[in-house]
């Protein structure tokens, strides 16, 4: 009988892991997406979309689908689902791995202001920023909406739903982004400050390098605490963990 793997997805790493896991003999691969993006792209395995309904809903799903292994490959800022997964696997008693890409480390030439939350970023901006590149996705734009003395260039994959938006311009685009394009964007729009989450990974790192080279300040939102448990930093590590669990 095949072993069943559930990957909690929503990242490029999760999609790559699903692709590689589908090539492992004797493994059935399921991928779960929250359903936030309208065009998630081609994803290998059996894909399901939408929330589970909290910890209890996830427990019910794991039992109903006879899931043997779970890999949480969600974005480092999607912490609710990670805490839910950690609680659910403990209850069901199946092995769980977190695939967490390392965060970006500050270079000596970076001009970073590290903050603990998106709200704190919004609170401090008025004291030094006039033209801001807001690259935190589309879900948490509301805290910036009342900052009337700042012009915002916002970038997201899909348009924001019905929330108050800061004044400025919205760009719809999906990474990866090149250093050259990021520098041009910052110069064209005369950006003096970037607001970014410390997402890690290479797909959106070019803006950090561009800011470094142009001497632009970056307000960088730090990650929240993750649940305890086994963690790897990349897809290769996750595949190795799988092979080990399957004793292949
Ligand atoms: P979150 O705050 O951790 O989760 C909120 C709720 O969304 C969860 O309680 C769960 O609903 C549902 N959910 C999240 N991920 C899910 C998944 N993979 N499969 C099924 N349900 C899921 O998450 P978020 O920050 O809204 O992010 C949502 C998704 O977007 C994540 O999968 C993440 O990988 C991706 N993403 C997030 C960011 C970011 O900056 N937050 C950036 C890029 C991609 P129930 O409680 O009903 O199960």
Short mmCIF file of C-alpha atoms and ligand atoms in Angstrom, two decimals:
data_model
loop_
_atom_site.label_atom_id
_atom_site.label_comp_id
_atom_site.label_asym_id
_atom_site.label_seq_id
_atom_site.Cartn_x
_atom_site.Cartn_y
_atom_site.Cartn_z
CA UNK A 1 0.00 0.00 0.00
CA UNK A 2 1.19 3.51 -0.79
CA UNK A 3 2.18 5.91 2.00
CA UNK A 4 0.33 9.21 1.90
CA UNK A 5 2.05 12.58 2.19
CA UNK A 6 0.35 15.93 2.77
CA UNK A 7 2.30 19.04 1.80
CA UNK A 8 0.97 22.34 3.11
CA UNK A 9 1.83 24.64 0.23
CA UNK A 10 1.54 28.16 -1.09
CA UNK A 11 5.25 28.65 -1.88
CA UNK A 12 7.57 27.89 -4.78
CA UNK A 13 9.45 25.49 -2.50
CA UNK A 14 6.24 23.56 -1.79
CA UNK A 15 5.52 23.21 -5.51
CA UNK A 16 9.06 22.02 -6.23
CA UNK A 17 8.85 19.56 -3.33
CA UNK A 18 5.53 18.21 -4.65
CA UNK A 19 7.12 17.68 -8.05
CA UNK A 20 10.06 15.76 -6.61
CA UNK A 21 7.94 13.80 -4.11
CA UNK A 22 5.70 12.58 -6.94
CA UNK A 23 8.73 10.75 -8.34
CA UNK A 24 9.28 8.79 -5.12
CA UNK A 25 7.91 5.28 -5.59
CA UNK A 26 5.21 4.15 -3.18
CA UNK A 27 4.23 7.68 -2.17
CA UNK A 28 0.90 9.38 -2.81
CA UNK A 29 1.29 13.16 -2.69
CA UNK A 30 -1.38 15.66 -1.69
CA UNK A 31 -0.86 19.40 -1.71
CA UNK A 32 -3.04 21.81 0.21
CA UNK A 33 -3.39 25.48 -0.73
CA UNK A 34 -5.21 28.19 1.20
CA UNK A 35 -6.67 29.55 -2.05
CA UNK A 36 -5.26 33.06 -1.74
CA UNK A 37 -3.93 33.38 -5.32
CA UNK A 38 -6.25 33.15 -8.30
CA UNK A 39 -3.72 31.33 -10.54
CA UNK A 40 -1.58 29.04 -8.39
CA UNK A 41 0.02 27.46 -11.49
CA UNK A 42 0.66 23.80 -12.21
CA UNK A 43 1.16 21.78 -9.05
CA UNK A 44 2.03 18.09 -9.00
CA UNK A 45 0.02 15.62 -6.93
CA UNK A 46 -3.57 15.73 -5.69
CA UNK A 47 -4.36 19.37 -4.99
CA UNK A 48 -6.99 20.55 -2.53
CA UNK A 49 -7.84 24.22 -1.96
CA UNK A 50 -9.22 26.06 1.06
CA UNK A 51 -8.85 26.14 4.83
CA UNK A 52 -9.44 23.00 6.91
CA UNK A 53 -11.42 24.73 9.63
CA UNK A 54 -8.77 25.18 12.33
CA UNK A 55 -6.90 22.48 14.21
CA UNK A 56 -9.94 20.22 14.54
CA UNK A 57 -10.67 20.45 10.83
CA UNK A 58 -7.10 19.54 9.99
CA UNK A 59 -7.20 16.58 12.39
CA UNK A 60 -10.38 15.36 10.71
CA UNK A 61 -8.78 15.70 7.28
CA UNK A 62 -5.57 13.87 8.28
CA UNK A 63 -7.62 10.97 9.65
CA UNK A 64 -10.14 10.85 6.80
CA UNK A 65 -7.40 10.77 4.15
CA UNK A 66 -5.13 8.43 6.14
CA UNK A 67 -2.20 10.82 5.89
CA UNK A 68 1.05 9.20 7.08
CA UNK A 69 3.47 12.14 6.76
CA UNK A 70 3.05 15.91 6.76
CA UNK A 71 5.42 18.55 5.45
CA UNK A 72 4.61 22.14 6.27
CA UNK A 73 6.13 24.08 3.38
CA UNK A 74 4.05 27.23 3.85
CA UNK A 75 5.49 30.74 3.76
CA UNK A 76 7.46 31.75 6.89
CA UNK A 77 4.88 34.50 7.54
CA UNK A 78 1.94 32.07 7.38
CA UNK A 79 2.31 31.18 11.02
CA UNK A 80 -1.29 30.31 11.93
CA UNK A 81 -1.35 27.27 9.66
CA UNK A 82 2.06 26.15 10.97
CA UNK A 83 0.88 26.25 14.59
CA UNK A 84 -2.33 24.46 13.58
CA UNK A 85 -0.33 21.78 11.78
CA UNK A 86 2.03 21.27 14.73
CA UNK A 87 -0.95 20.78 17.06
CA UNK A 88 -2.81 18.49 14.66
CA UNK A 89 0.09 16.12 13.94
CA UNK A 90 0.73 15.76 17.63
CA UNK A 91 -2.86 14.70 18.18
CA UNK A 92 -2.93 12.32 15.20
CA UNK A 93 0.57 10.99 15.91
CA UNK A 94 2.23 11.28 12.51
CA UNK A 95 5.72 12.59 11.63
CA UNK A 96 5.92 16.24 10.58
CA UNK A 97 8.63 18.34 9.00
CA UNK A 98 8.81 22.09 8.49
CA UNK A 99 10.50 23.36 5.36
CA UNK A 100 11.63 26.86 6.35
CA UNK A 101 13.86 28.86 4.06
CA UNK A 102 16.55 30.74 5.96
CA UNK A 103 15.87 34.38 6.57
CA UNK A 104 17.93 37.09 4.90
CA UNK A 105 20.85 38.27 6.99
CA UNK A 106 21.78 41.94 7.15
CA UNK A 107 24.83 42.89 5.12
CA UNK A 108 27.16 45.57 6.55
CA UNK A 109 26.09 47.89 3.73
CA UNK A 110 22.36 47.42 4.33
CA UNK A 111 20.38 50.22 5.91
CA UNK A 112 17.74 48.14 7.70
CA UNK A 113 15.21 49.07 10.34
CA UNK A 114 14.03 45.76 11.78
CA UNK A 115 10.48 45.73 13.18
CA UNK A 116 8.38 43.05 14.79
CA UNK A 117 5.19 43.51 12.78
CA UNK A 118 3.62 45.17 9.74
CA UNK A 119 1.72 47.48 12.11
CA UNK A 120 5.00 48.69 13.65
CA UNK A 121 6.35 49.36 10.16
CA UNK A 122 3.31 51.57 9.48
CA UNK A 123 3.73 53.33 12.83
CA UNK A 124 7.35 54.39 12.24
CA UNK A 125 7.24 55.29 8.52
CA UNK A 126 5.95 58.89 8.86
CA UNK A 127 9.05 59.94 10.83
CA UNK A 128 11.39 59.42 7.85
CA UNK A 129 9.66 58.21 4.64
CA UNK A 130 8.04 60.11 1.77
CA UNK A 131 7.94 57.60 -1.12
CA UNK A 132 7.66 53.97 -0.08
CA UNK A 133 7.84 50.68 -1.98
CA UNK A 134 5.44 48.44 -0.05
CA UNK A 135 6.19 44.80 -0.89
CA UNK A 136 4.36 42.82 1.75
CA UNK A 137 1.70 41.20 -0.43
CA UNK A 138 -1.89 42.38 -0.56
CA UNK A 139 -3.41 41.19 2.70
CA UNK A 140 -1.91 43.68 5.15
CA UNK A 141 -2.09 47.00 3.32
CA UNK A 142 -4.78 48.51 5.55
CA UNK A 143 -2.41 49.72 8.35
CA UNK A 144 -0.82 52.09 5.78
CA UNK A 145 -4.08 53.47 4.40
CA UNK A 146 -4.25 56.51 6.70
CA UNK A 147 -0.67 57.68 6.04
CA UNK A 148 -1.65 60.68 3.90
CA UNK A 149 1.81 62.25 3.73
CA UNK A 150 3.43 59.20 2.10
CA UNK A 151 3.11 58.01 -1.50
CA UNK A 152 3.14 54.20 -1.87
CA UNK A 153 4.19 51.94 -4.70
CA UNK A 154 2.53 48.61 -3.85
CA UNK A 155 3.26 45.24 -5.43
CA UNK A 156 1.19 42.08 -5.11
CA UNK A 157 0.40 38.98 -7.19
CA UNK A 158 -3.36 39.52 -7.18
CA UNK A 159 -5.33 42.73 -6.58
CA UNK A 160 -6.22 43.39 -2.94
CA UNK A 161 -9.79 42.54 -1.97
CA UNK A 162 -12.13 45.10 -0.52
CA UNK A 163 -9.81 46.83 1.99
CA UNK A 164 -8.77 50.47 2.42
CA UNK A 165 -5.65 51.11 0.34
CA UNK A 166 -2.88 53.64 0.86
CA UNK A 167 -2.54 56.39 -1.74
CA UNK A 168 -0.20 55.51 -4.61
CA UNK A 169 0.12 52.95 -7.36
CA UNK A 170 -0.50 49.21 -7.41
CA UNK A 171 1.66 46.89 -9.52
CA UNK A 172 0.53 43.31 -10.11
CA UNK A 173 3.51 41.00 -10.61
CA UNK A 174 4.87 37.64 -9.52
CA UNK A 175 8.59 37.05 -8.82
CA UNK A 176 11.33 36.24 -9.39
CA UNK A 177 12.49 39.79 -10.05
CA UNK A 178 15.89 40.77 -11.46
CA UNK A 179 18.30 43.18 -9.79
CA UNK A 180 18.33 45.39 -12.85
CA UNK A 181 14.51 45.68 -12.92
CA UNK A 182 14.29 46.31 -9.18
CA UNK A 183 16.87 49.10 -9.36
CA UNK A 184 15.02 50.70 -12.27
CA UNK A 185 11.74 50.53 -10.36
CA UNK A 186 13.25 52.18 -7.28
CA UNK A 187 14.83 54.95 -9.35
CA UNK A 188 11.83 55.55 -11.65
CA UNK A 189 9.50 56.02 -8.68
CA UNK A 190 12.07 57.91 -6.56
CA UNK A 191 11.61 55.49 -3.69
CA UNK A 192 13.30 56.43 -0.40
CA UNK A 193 12.15 53.43 1.71
CA UNK A 194 11.15 49.81 1.11
CA UNK A 195 8.89 47.85 3.45
CA UNK A 196 9.43 44.10 3.16
CA UNK A 197 8.92 40.96 5.19
CA UNK A 198 12.08 38.96 5.90
CA UNK A 199 10.80 36.21 3.62
CA UNK A 200 14.18 34.71 2.74
CA UNK A 201 14.83 32.85 -0.52
CA UNK A 202 16.10 34.16 -3.83
CA UNK A 203 12.89 35.05 -5.72
CA UNK A 204 12.41 38.44 -4.07
CA UNK A 205 15.91 39.11 -2.73
CA UNK A 206 16.88 41.42 -5.62
CA UNK A 207 14.98 44.35 -4.05
CA UNK A 208 17.14 44.01 -0.93
CA UNK A 209 20.34 44.09 -3.01
CA UNK A 210 18.97 46.97 -5.09
CA UNK A 211 18.26 48.95 -1.92
CA UNK A 212 21.78 48.23 -0.66
CA UNK A 213 23.38 49.43 -3.89
CA UNK A 214 21.23 52.57 -4.08
CA UNK A 215 21.52 53.41 -0.37
CA UNK A 216 17.77 53.04 0.23
CA UNK A 217 16.40 52.26 3.68
CA UNK A 218 14.56 48.94 4.20
CA UNK A 219 12.01 48.52 6.97
CA UNK A 220 12.13 44.78 7.40
CA UNK A 221 9.46 42.85 9.26
CA UNK A 222 10.87 40.01 11.31
CA UNK A 223 9.38 36.54 11.46
CA UNK A 224 7.13 35.39 14.25
CA UNK A 225 8.13 32.39 16.37
CA UNK A 226 7.70 28.98 14.74
CA UNK A 227 6.51 25.83 16.50
CA UNK A 228 9.18 23.47 17.78
CA UNK A 229 9.87 20.42 15.63
CA UNK A 230 12.02 19.02 12.85
CA UNK A 231 13.05 21.63 10.29
CA UNK A 232 15.00 21.70 7.05
CA UNK A 233 16.09 24.72 5.01
CA UNK A 234 15.51 23.47 1.47
CA UNK A 235 13.69 21.05 -0.82
CA UNK A 236 16.67 18.65 -0.93
CA UNK A 237 16.54 18.34 2.85
CA UNK A 238 12.82 17.63 2.73
CA UNK A 239 13.26 14.90 0.09
CA UNK A 240 16.00 13.32 2.18
CA UNK A 241 13.68 13.34 5.21
CA UNK A 242 10.97 11.66 3.13
CA UNK A 243 13.29 8.95 1.83
CA UNK A 244 14.44 8.32 5.35
CA UNK A 245 10.90 8.03 6.68
CA UNK A 246 10.00 5.68 3.84
CA UNK A 247 13.27 3.77 4.37
CA UNK A 248 14.12 3.97 0.63
P1 LIG B 1 -2.04 31.85 7.90
O1 LIG B 1 -2.34 33.18 8.48
O2 LIG B 1 -1.00 31.02 8.53
O3 LIG B 1 -3.34 30.95 7.83
C1 LIG B 1 -4.67 31.46 7.96
C2 LIG B 1 -5.61 30.34 7.63
O4 LIG B 1 -5.56 30.05 6.23
C3 LIG B 1 -5.26 29.02 8.30
O5 LIG B 1 -5.72 28.97 9.62
C4 LIG B 1 -5.91 28.04 7.37
O6 LIG B 1 -7.33 28.04 7.55
C5 LIG B 1 -5.69 28.65 6.02
N1 LIG B 1 -4.48 28.14 5.38
C6 LIG B 1 -3.24 28.71 5.32
N2 LIG B 1 -2.41 27.98 4.59
C7 LIG B 1 -3.11 26.91 4.16
C8 LIG B 1 -2.80 25.80 3.33
N3 LIG B 1 -1.58 25.65 2.78
N4 LIG B 1 -3.78 24.88 3.09
C9 LIG B 1 -5.04 25.04 3.62
N5 LIG B 1 -5.38 26.09 4.41
C10 LIG B 1 -4.43 27.02 4.67
O7 LIG B 1 -1.69 31.99 6.35
P2 LIG B 1 -1.60 33.29 5.41
O8 LIG B 1 -0.52 34.17 5.89
O9 LIG B 1 -2.97 33.83 5.23
O10 LIG B 1 -1.10 32.60 4.06
C11 LIG B 1 -1.98 31.81 3.31
C12 LIG B 1 -1.19 31.01 2.30
O11 LIG B 1 -0.45 31.90 1.46
C13 LIG B 1 -0.20 30.06 2.96
O12 LIG B 1 -0.43 28.78 2.44
C14 LIG B 1 1.16 30.60 2.58
O13 LIG B 1 2.08 29.57 2.27
C15 LIG B 1 0.89 31.50 1.38
N6 LIG B 1 1.73 32.71 1.41
C16 LIG B 1 1.67 33.55 2.49
C17 LIG B 1 2.49 34.68 2.51
C18 LIG B 1 2.49 35.63 3.68
O14 LIG B 1 3.26 36.61 3.65
N7 LIG B 1 1.71 35.39 4.73
C19 LIG B 1 3.34 34.94 1.43
C20 LIG B 1 3.37 34.05 0.35
C21 LIG B 1 2.56 32.94 0.36
P3 LIG B 1 -8.08 26.97 8.49
O15 LIG B 1 -7.77 27.39 9.89
O16 LIG B 1 -9.50 27.09 8.09
O17 LIG B 1 -7.48 25.61 8.19
#
